[in-house]
Tab-separated table of C-alpha atoms in Angstrom:
chain	number	residue	atom	x	y	z
A	298	UNK	CA	9.691	-3.860	35.430
A	299	UNK	CA	7.636	-6.785	34.501
A	300	UNK	CA	9.305	-9.595	32.832
A	301	UNK	CA	8.277	-12.732	30.115
A	302	UNK	CA	10.408	-14.710	28.355
A	303	UNK	CA	11.371	-14.395	24.735
A	304	UNK	CA	7.622	-16.185	22.793
A	305	UNK	CA	8.528	-19.110	20.343
A	306	UNK	CA	9.238	-17.160	16.710
A	307	UNK	CA	5.107	-17.164	15.469
A	308	UNK	CA	5.245	-19.323	12.071
A	309	UNK	CA	5.788	-17.935	8.600
A	310	UNK	CA	2.482	-17.134	6.641
A	311	UNK	CA	1.783	-19.150	3.234
A	312	UNK	CA	0.704	-17.377	0.425
A	313	UNK	CA	-2.890	-19.019	1.054
A	314	UNK	CA	-2.972	-18.533	5.086
A	315	UNK	CA	-1.919	-14.574	4.460
A	316	UNK	CA	-5.363	-14.112	2.277
A	317	UNK	CA	-7.952	-15.965	4.834
A	318	UNK	CA	-6.329	-13.226	7.145
A	319	UNK	CA	-6.538	-10.637	4.679
A	320	UNK	CA	-10.334	-11.755	3.921
A	321	UNK	CA	-10.952	-12.437	7.637
A	322	UNK	CA	-10.063	-8.427	8.343
A	323	UNK	CA	-11.257	-6.818	5.559
A	324	UNK	CA	-14.866	-8.533	6.523
A	325	UNK	CA	-14.884	-7.455	10.041
A	326	UNK	CA	-13.519	-4.056	9.528
A	327	UNK	CA	-16.287	-2.918	6.846
A	328	UNK	CA	-17.211	-0.861	9.510
A	329	UNK	CA	-14.236	1.624	8.705
A	330	UNK	CA	-14.199	1.164	4.744
A	331	UNK	CA	-15.491	4.669	3.796
A	332	UNK	CA	-12.482	7.550	3.406
A	333	UNK	CA	-11.680	8.021	6.390
A	334	UNK	CA	-11.324	4.566	7.198
A	335	UNK	CA	-10.899	3.441	10.706
A	336	UNK	CA	-11.079	7.410	11.718
A	337	UNK	CA	-14.579	7.320	11.440
A	338	UNK	CA	-13.856	5.398	15.606
A	339	UNK	CA	-13.098	8.920	16.436
A	340	UNK	CA	-16.121	10.453	17.399
A	341	UNK	CA	-17.141	13.580	18.914
A	342	UNK	CA	-17.957	11.832	22.224
A	343	UNK	CA	-14.783	9.824	22.072
A	344	UNK	CA	-12.676	12.832	21.340
A	345	UNK	CA	-13.939	14.293	24.543
A	346	UNK	CA	-13.629	11.453	26.605
A	347	UNK	CA	-9.758	11.900	25.547
A	348	UNK	CA	-9.682	15.026	26.520
A	349	UNK	CA	-10.244	13.174	30.072
A	350	UNK	CA	-6.978	11.623	29.779
A	351	UNK	CA	-4.883	15.374	30.915
A	352	UNK	CA	-3.732	15.050	34.538
A	353	UNK	CA	-0.444	17.002	34.634
A	354	UNK	CA	-0.466	19.159	31.194
A	355	UNK	CA	3.029	17.623	29.909
A	356	UNK	CA	3.586	17.542	26.398
A	357	UNK	CA	6.054	15.044	24.758
A	358	UNK	CA	6.675	14.447	20.759
A	359	UNK	CA	6.727	11.000	19.572
A	360	UNK	CA	8.560	12.166	16.332
A	361	UNK	CA	12.279	11.683	15.760
A	362	UNK	CA	14.212	15.264	14.381
A	363	UNK	CA	14.397	15.231	10.811
A	364	UNK	CA	17.485	13.803	9.577
A	365	UNK	CA	19.539	15.559	6.756
A	366	UNK	CA	22.570	13.128	6.670
A	367	UNK	CA	22.659	9.815	4.746
A	368	UNK	CA	22.913	6.599	6.369
A	369	UNK	CA	22.042	2.891	5.754
A	370	UNK	CA	18.613	3.767	6.917
A	371	UNK	CA	18.337	6.733	4.915
A	372	UNK	CA	20.207	6.918	1.584
A	373	UNK	CA	17.837	9.578	0.598
A	374	UNK	CA	17.827	12.264	3.158
A	375	UNK	CA	15.592	14.944	3.742
A	376	UNK	CA	17.663	18.297	2.107
A	377	UNK	CA	17.337	20.989	3.659
A	378	UNK	CA	19.297	24.557	2.359
A	379	UNK	CA	19.197	28.038	3.162
A	380	UNK	CA	17.612	30.034	0.908
A	381	UNK	CA	19.023	33.386	2.072
A	382	UNK	CA	22.335	34.949	1.185
A	383	UNK	CA	24.602	34.626	3.731
A	384	UNK	CA	27.071	37.219	2.180
A	385	UNK	CA	23.732	39.592	2.600
A	386	UNK	CA	24.682	42.722	4.884
A	387	UNK	CA	22.190	42.282	6.982
A	388	UNK	CA	23.917	45.037	9.624
A	389	UNK	CA	21.088	47.167	9.413
A	390	UNK	CA	17.038	47.260	8.421
A	391	UNK	CA	14.896	44.477	8.022
A	392	UNK	CA	15.822	40.723	6.599
A	393	UNK	CA	14.517	37.365	7.035
A	394	UNK	CA	16.293	34.251	7.167
A	395	UNK	CA	14.770	31.669	5.000
A	396	UNK	CA	15.141	27.962	4.354
A	397	UNK	CA	13.178	25.284	1.969
A	398	UNK	CA	12.702	21.436	3.123
A	399	UNK	CA	12.451	18.585	0.657
A	400	UNK	CA	11.974	15.106	1.700
A	401	UNK	CA	11.098	11.412	1.059
A	402	UNK	CA	8.232	11.120	3.018
A	403	UNK	CA	8.180	6.854	3.379
A	404	UNK	CA	11.407	6.721	3.787
A	405	UNK	CA	13.026	4.466	6.822
A	406	UNK	CA	14.573	7.183	9.279
A	407	UNK	CA	11.906	9.570	9.453
A	408	UNK	CA	8.594	10.029	10.935
A	409	UNK	CA	5.768	10.257	9.175
A	410	UNK	CA	2.124	8.729	8.601
A	411	UNK	CA	0.649	6.811	5.473
A	412	UNK	CA	-3.016	7.684	4.097
A	413	UNK	CA	-5.032	5.316	3.024
A	414	UNK	CA	-3.707	5.514	-0.814
A	415	UNK	CA	-0.344	4.257	0.167
A	416	UNK	CA	-0.804	0.354	-0.316
A	417	UNK	CA	-1.906	-0.736	-3.323
A	418	UNK	CA	-2.480	-4.844	-3.625
A	419	UNK	CA	-4.140	-6.836	-5.992
A	420	UNK	CA	-5.157	-3.444	-8.415
A	421	UNK	CA	-6.780	-1.667	-5.439
A	422	UNK	CA	-6.528	0.860	-2.895
A	423	UNK	CA	-8.605	0.449	0.616
A	424	UNK	CA	-12.474	0.433	-0.019
A	425	UNK	CA	-11.600	-1.463	-3.451
A	426	UNK	CA	-10.749	2.197	-4.621
A	427	UNK	CA	-8.965	1.554	-7.945
A	428	UNK	CA	-5.252	2.005	-8.116
A	429	UNK	CA	-5.568	4.449	-11.106
A	430	UNK	CA	-7.203	7.173	-9.114
A	431	UNK	CA	-3.472	7.737	-8.183
A	432	UNK	CA	-2.057	8.913	-11.020
A	433	UNK	CA	1.490	11.240	-11.576
A	434	UNK	CA	0.189	14.587	-10.146
A	435	UNK	CA	-1.159	12.746	-7.106
A	436	UNK	CA	-3.774	10.751	-5.479
A	437	UNK	CA	-7.403	11.745	-6.482
A	438	UNK	CA	-8.865	9.870	-3.628
A	439	UNK	CA	-8.083	8.585	0.015
A	440	UNK	CA	-4.734	10.956	0.484
A	441	UNK	CA	-3.587	12.252	3.377
A	442	UNK	CA	-6.009	14.861	3.173
A	443	UNK	CA	-8.302	13.069	4.643
A	444	UNK	CA	-6.870	13.649	8.533
A	445	UNK	CA	-7.178	17.611	7.422
A	446	UNK	CA	-8.620	18.101	10.500
A	447	UNK	CA	-6.022	16.199	12.663
A	448	UNK	CA	-6.024	13.114	14.456
A	449	UNK	CA	-7.342	13.648	18.319
A	450	UNK	CA	-7.990	10.728	20.623
A	451	UNK	CA	-7.058	8.482	23.592
A	452	UNK	CA	-3.357	7.343	22.804
A	453	UNK	CA	-2.265	3.862	24.652
A	454	UNK	CA	1.319	2.633	24.662
A	455	UNK	CA	2.551	-1.039	24.860
A	456	UNK	CA	5.964	-1.128	25.580
A	457	UNK	CA	7.277	-4.886	24.223
A	458	UNK	CA	10.540	-4.537	25.295
A	459	UNK	CA	9.662	-3.041	28.794
A	460	UNK	CA	7.210	-6.580	28.890
A	461	UNK	CA	10.255	-8.527	27.996
A	462	UNK	CA	12.622	-7.239	30.189
A	463	UNK	CA	15.590	-6.222	27.526
A	464	UNK	CA	15.984	-2.976	25.949
A	465	UNK	CA	14.961	-3.499	22.482
A	466	UNK	CA	13.737	-5.991	20.326
A	467	UNK	CA	16.245	-7.496	17.510
A	468	UNK	CA	15.812	-7.303	14.123
A	469	UNK	CA	13.368	-9.905	13.028
A	470	UNK	CA	11.734	-10.440	15.815
A	471	UNK	CA	8.003	-10.129	16.437
A	472	UNK	CA	5.218	-8.658	18.604
A	473	UNK	CA	1.822	-11.062	18.243
A	474	UNK	CA	-1.552	-10.611	19.534
A	475	UNK	CA	0.158	-13.005	22.841
A	476	UNK	CA	2.684	-9.992	23.381
A	477	UNK	CA	0.077	-7.483	22.832
A	478	UNK	CA	-2.632	-8.209	25.514
A	479	UNK	CA	0.126	-9.774	28.323
A	480	UNK	CA	1.639	-5.579	28.081
A	481	UNK	CA	-1.614	-4.693	28.871
A	482	UNK	CA	-2.124	-7.164	31.680
A	483	UNK	CA	1.735	-5.460	32.906
A	484	UNK	CA	1.104	-2.344	32.518
A	485	UNK	CA	-2.649	-2.343	33.493
A	486	UNK	CA	-4.015	-0.103	31.055
A	487	UNK	CA	-6.647	-1.428	28.269
A	488	UNK	CA	-7.143	-0.815	24.849
A	489	UNK	CA	-10.688	0.043	23.837
A	490	UNK	CA	-12.339	0.965	20.603
A	491	UNK	CA	-11.321	4.607	19.115
A	492	UNK	CA	-7.724	4.400	20.602
A	493	UNK	CA	-4.463	5.304	19.464
A	494	UNK	CA	-2.078	2.080	19.345
A	495	UNK	CA	1.432	2.986	19.854
A	496	UNK	CA	3.631	-0.009	20.136
A	497	UNK	CA	7.571	0.125	20.765
A	498	UNK	CA	9.860	-2.152	20.010
A	499	UNK	CA	12.890	-0.538	20.827
A	500	UNK	CA	13.717	0.692	17.242
A	501	UNK	CA	14.830	4.210	17.927
A	502	UNK	CA	16.704	3.165	21.184
A	503	UNK	CA	18.718	0.265	19.366
A	504	UNK	CA	19.656	3.116	16.488
A	505	UNK	CA	20.739	5.755	19.499
A	506	UNK	CA	22.778	2.868	21.187
A	507	UNK	CA	24.385	0.898	18.304
A	508	UNK	CA	23.965	3.237	15.158
A	509	UNK	CA	21.878	2.940	12.257
A	510	UNK	CA	21.563	-0.098	10.097
A	511	UNK	CA	20.321	-1.462	6.722
A	512	UNK	CA	16.323	-1.166	8.768
A	513	UNK	CA	14.996	-2.649	4.944
A	514	UNK	CA	16.089	-5.391	5.247
A	515	UNK	CA	16.455	-5.943	8.983
A	516	UNK	CA	13.917	-4.774	11.554
A	517	UNK	CA	11.480	-5.688	14.400
A	518	UNK	CA	8.019	-5.430	14.241
A	519	UNK	CA	4.288	-7.035	14.193
A	520	UNK	CA	3.381	-10.233	13.197
A	521	UNK	CA	0.256	-10.044	10.459
A	522	UNK	CA	-1.979	-12.165	13.432
A	523	UNK	CA	-1.211	-9.273	15.678
A	524	UNK	CA	-3.796	-7.626	13.677
A	525	UNK	CA	-6.586	-9.691	14.945
A	526	UNK	CA	-5.983	-7.482	18.677
A	527	UNK	CA	-6.294	-4.804	16.515
A	528	UNK	CA	-9.384	-5.944	15.218
A	529	UNK	CA	-10.893	-7.261	18.612
A	530	UNK	CA	-10.301	-3.640	19.817
A	531	UNK	CA	-11.852	-1.498	16.511
A	532	UNK	CA	-8.428	0.371	16.967
A	533	UNK	CA	-8.312	3.613	15.053
A	534	UNK	CA	-4.652	4.498	14.550
A	535	UNK	CA	-1.533	2.158	14.445
A	536	UNK	CA	2.116	3.611	15.425
A	537	UNK	CA	5.620	2.354	15.804
A	538	UNK	CA	8.808	3.588	16.250
A	539	UNK	CA	9.993	1.398	13.593
A	540	UNK	CA	7.927	0.362	10.379
A	541	UNK	CA	5.451	-1.613	11.814
A	542	UNK	CA	6.193	-4.595	9.361
A	543	UNK	CA	8.990	-7.109	10.351
A	544	UNK	CA	12.062	-7.756	8.274
A	545	UNK	CA	12.393	-10.253	6.919
A	546	UNK	CA	8.684	-10.508	6.025
A	547	UNK	CA	7.177	-13.115	7.961
A	548	UNK	CA	4.461	-13.846	4.334
A	549	UNK	CA	5.189	-15.790	1.295
A	550	UNK	CA	4.924	-13.041	-1.537
A	551	UNK	CA	4.410	-10.043	0.613
A	552	UNK	CA	6.856	-7.823	1.549
A	553	UNK	CA	4.895	-5.644	4.323
A	554	UNK	CA	1.615	-7.635	5.553
A	555	UNK	CA	0.954	-5.360	8.100
A	556	UNK	CA	0.932	-2.418	5.749
A	557	UNK	CA	-1.478	-4.490	3.329
A	558	UNK	CA	-3.581	-5.587	6.296
A	559	UNK	CA	-3.729	-2.824	8.350
A	560	UNK	CA	-4.147	0.237	5.552
A	561	UNK	CA	-5.627	-1.912	2.814
A	562	UNK	CA	-8.237	-4.240	4.437
A	563	UNK	CA	-8.637	-2.549	7.706
A	564	UNK	CA	-8.416	1.336	6.556
A	565	UNK	CA	-5.968	1.980	9.416
A	566	UNK	CA	-3.529	4.854	9.018
A	567	UNK	CA	-0.408	4.062	10.130
A	568	UNK	CA	2.799	5.859	11.764
A	569	UNK	CA	6.050	4.751	11.217
A	570	UNK	CA	9.371	5.057	12.666
A	571	UNK	CA	8.345	7.508	15.957
A	572	UNK	CA	10.812	7.749	18.713
A	573	UNK	CA	8.690	6.765	22.423
A	574	UNK	CA	11.953	6.844	24.170
A	575	UNK	CA	10.644	10.605	25.550
A	576	UNK	CA	7.028	9.423	26.471
A	577	UNK	CA	8.047	5.739	27.846
A	578	UNK	CA	9.776	6.699	31.131
A	579	UNK	CA	7.229	9.789	31.176
A	580	UNK	CA	4.848	6.860	31.503
A	581	UNK	CA	6.396	4.597	34.053
A	582	UNK	CA	7.051	6.879	36.249
A	583	UNK	CA	3.295	8.131	36.394
A	584	UNK	CA	2.382	4.646	36.036
A	585	UNK	CA	0.133	5.040	33.675
A	586	UNK	CA	0.084	4.334	29.608
A	587	UNK	CA	-2.757	6.387	28.280
A	588	UNK	CA	-2.783	9.651	27.564
A	589	UNK	CA	-4.613	12.698	25.028
A	590	UNK	CA	-2.857	12.774	21.247
A	591	UNK	CA	-2.541	14.915	18.954
A	592	UNK	CA	-1.994	13.916	15.331
A	593	UNK	CA	-1.620	17.040	12.846
A	594	UNK	CA	-0.210	15.713	9.445
A	595	UNK	CA	0.425	18.475	6.811
A	596	UNK	CA	-2.437	19.735	4.590
A	597	UNK	CA	-0.850	17.997	1.330
A	598	UNK	CA	-4.425	17.467	-0.645
A	599	UNK	CA	-3.358	15.114	-2.905
A	600	UNK	CA	-0.370	13.074	-1.091
A	601	UNK	CA	0.226	9.608	0.294
A	602	UNK	CA	1.522	10.569	3.197
A	603	UNK	CA	3.225	13.164	5.764
A	604	UNK	CA	5.795	14.255	7.607
A	605	UNK	CA	4.358	14.044	11.615
A	606	UNK	CA	4.849	15.028	15.234
A	607	UNK	CA	2.367	13.774	16.881
A	608	UNK	CA	1.849	14.575	20.360
A	609	UNK	CA	1.253	13.595	23.816
A	610	UNK	CA	-0.500	15.228	26.508
A	611	UNK	CA	-0.346	13.515	30.224
């Protein structure tokens, strides 16, 4: 396993420094300012090229099971109710087992994808769309319906705990652009235009071994400056096993700077609270960290996101 000393904690960004970074990334991502944002990088040619990543046909989920029990990071768990009658006599004839689900899509436990309408910043959505386009009945533009045909491309997993020789990054720790570059080198993989980039911080492993904690207050994630790496490579999607944002925030006056930069400025669909504990050992065993990835959000035309179960195909 490659090891790397824990880097010095990157500096906290002032409001002015964040604004400069935001404007720089906004300018560099002008190519992704349409309704689909950075998904425009997933051309038919790139999707076809991604299919060549399949060698063994093995499939691995990148999602965690939906949770129905409350916890410190999940005060509003999904509600699963059986809608059939338990006292019904089913000894003869045809009957159906039925159930229903209700969930808070943007919680801190369940795997989900954020649409481009999810982040409102300074009165607008991505691309300068007025925030008033999100109404009490749903989002009239930039909803998760933009991904109705699925997101299919070359996935790349960068494993930062593996790089540092630890089981997970502690809450409050940051992933920097230097970490991402070093992980590429250590894993002998290169992130390229149109890739679906997944960054492991070990959130799920820590939760499994130590139990849930108040992740809204403390969690590992990317430092805002790491988004420069994503802009350099023109990635199409960003996903993490945490929230992607570090908590407490590293930016003065902005609680979710990575969400603002990724979704609002760069047009990236974000996938939060995935799990890579099944995929990472398979990648390590096969000696490759890229794969075909298929993401299929639910058809929720006016929604700001969706539960999601991405599948890696190796």
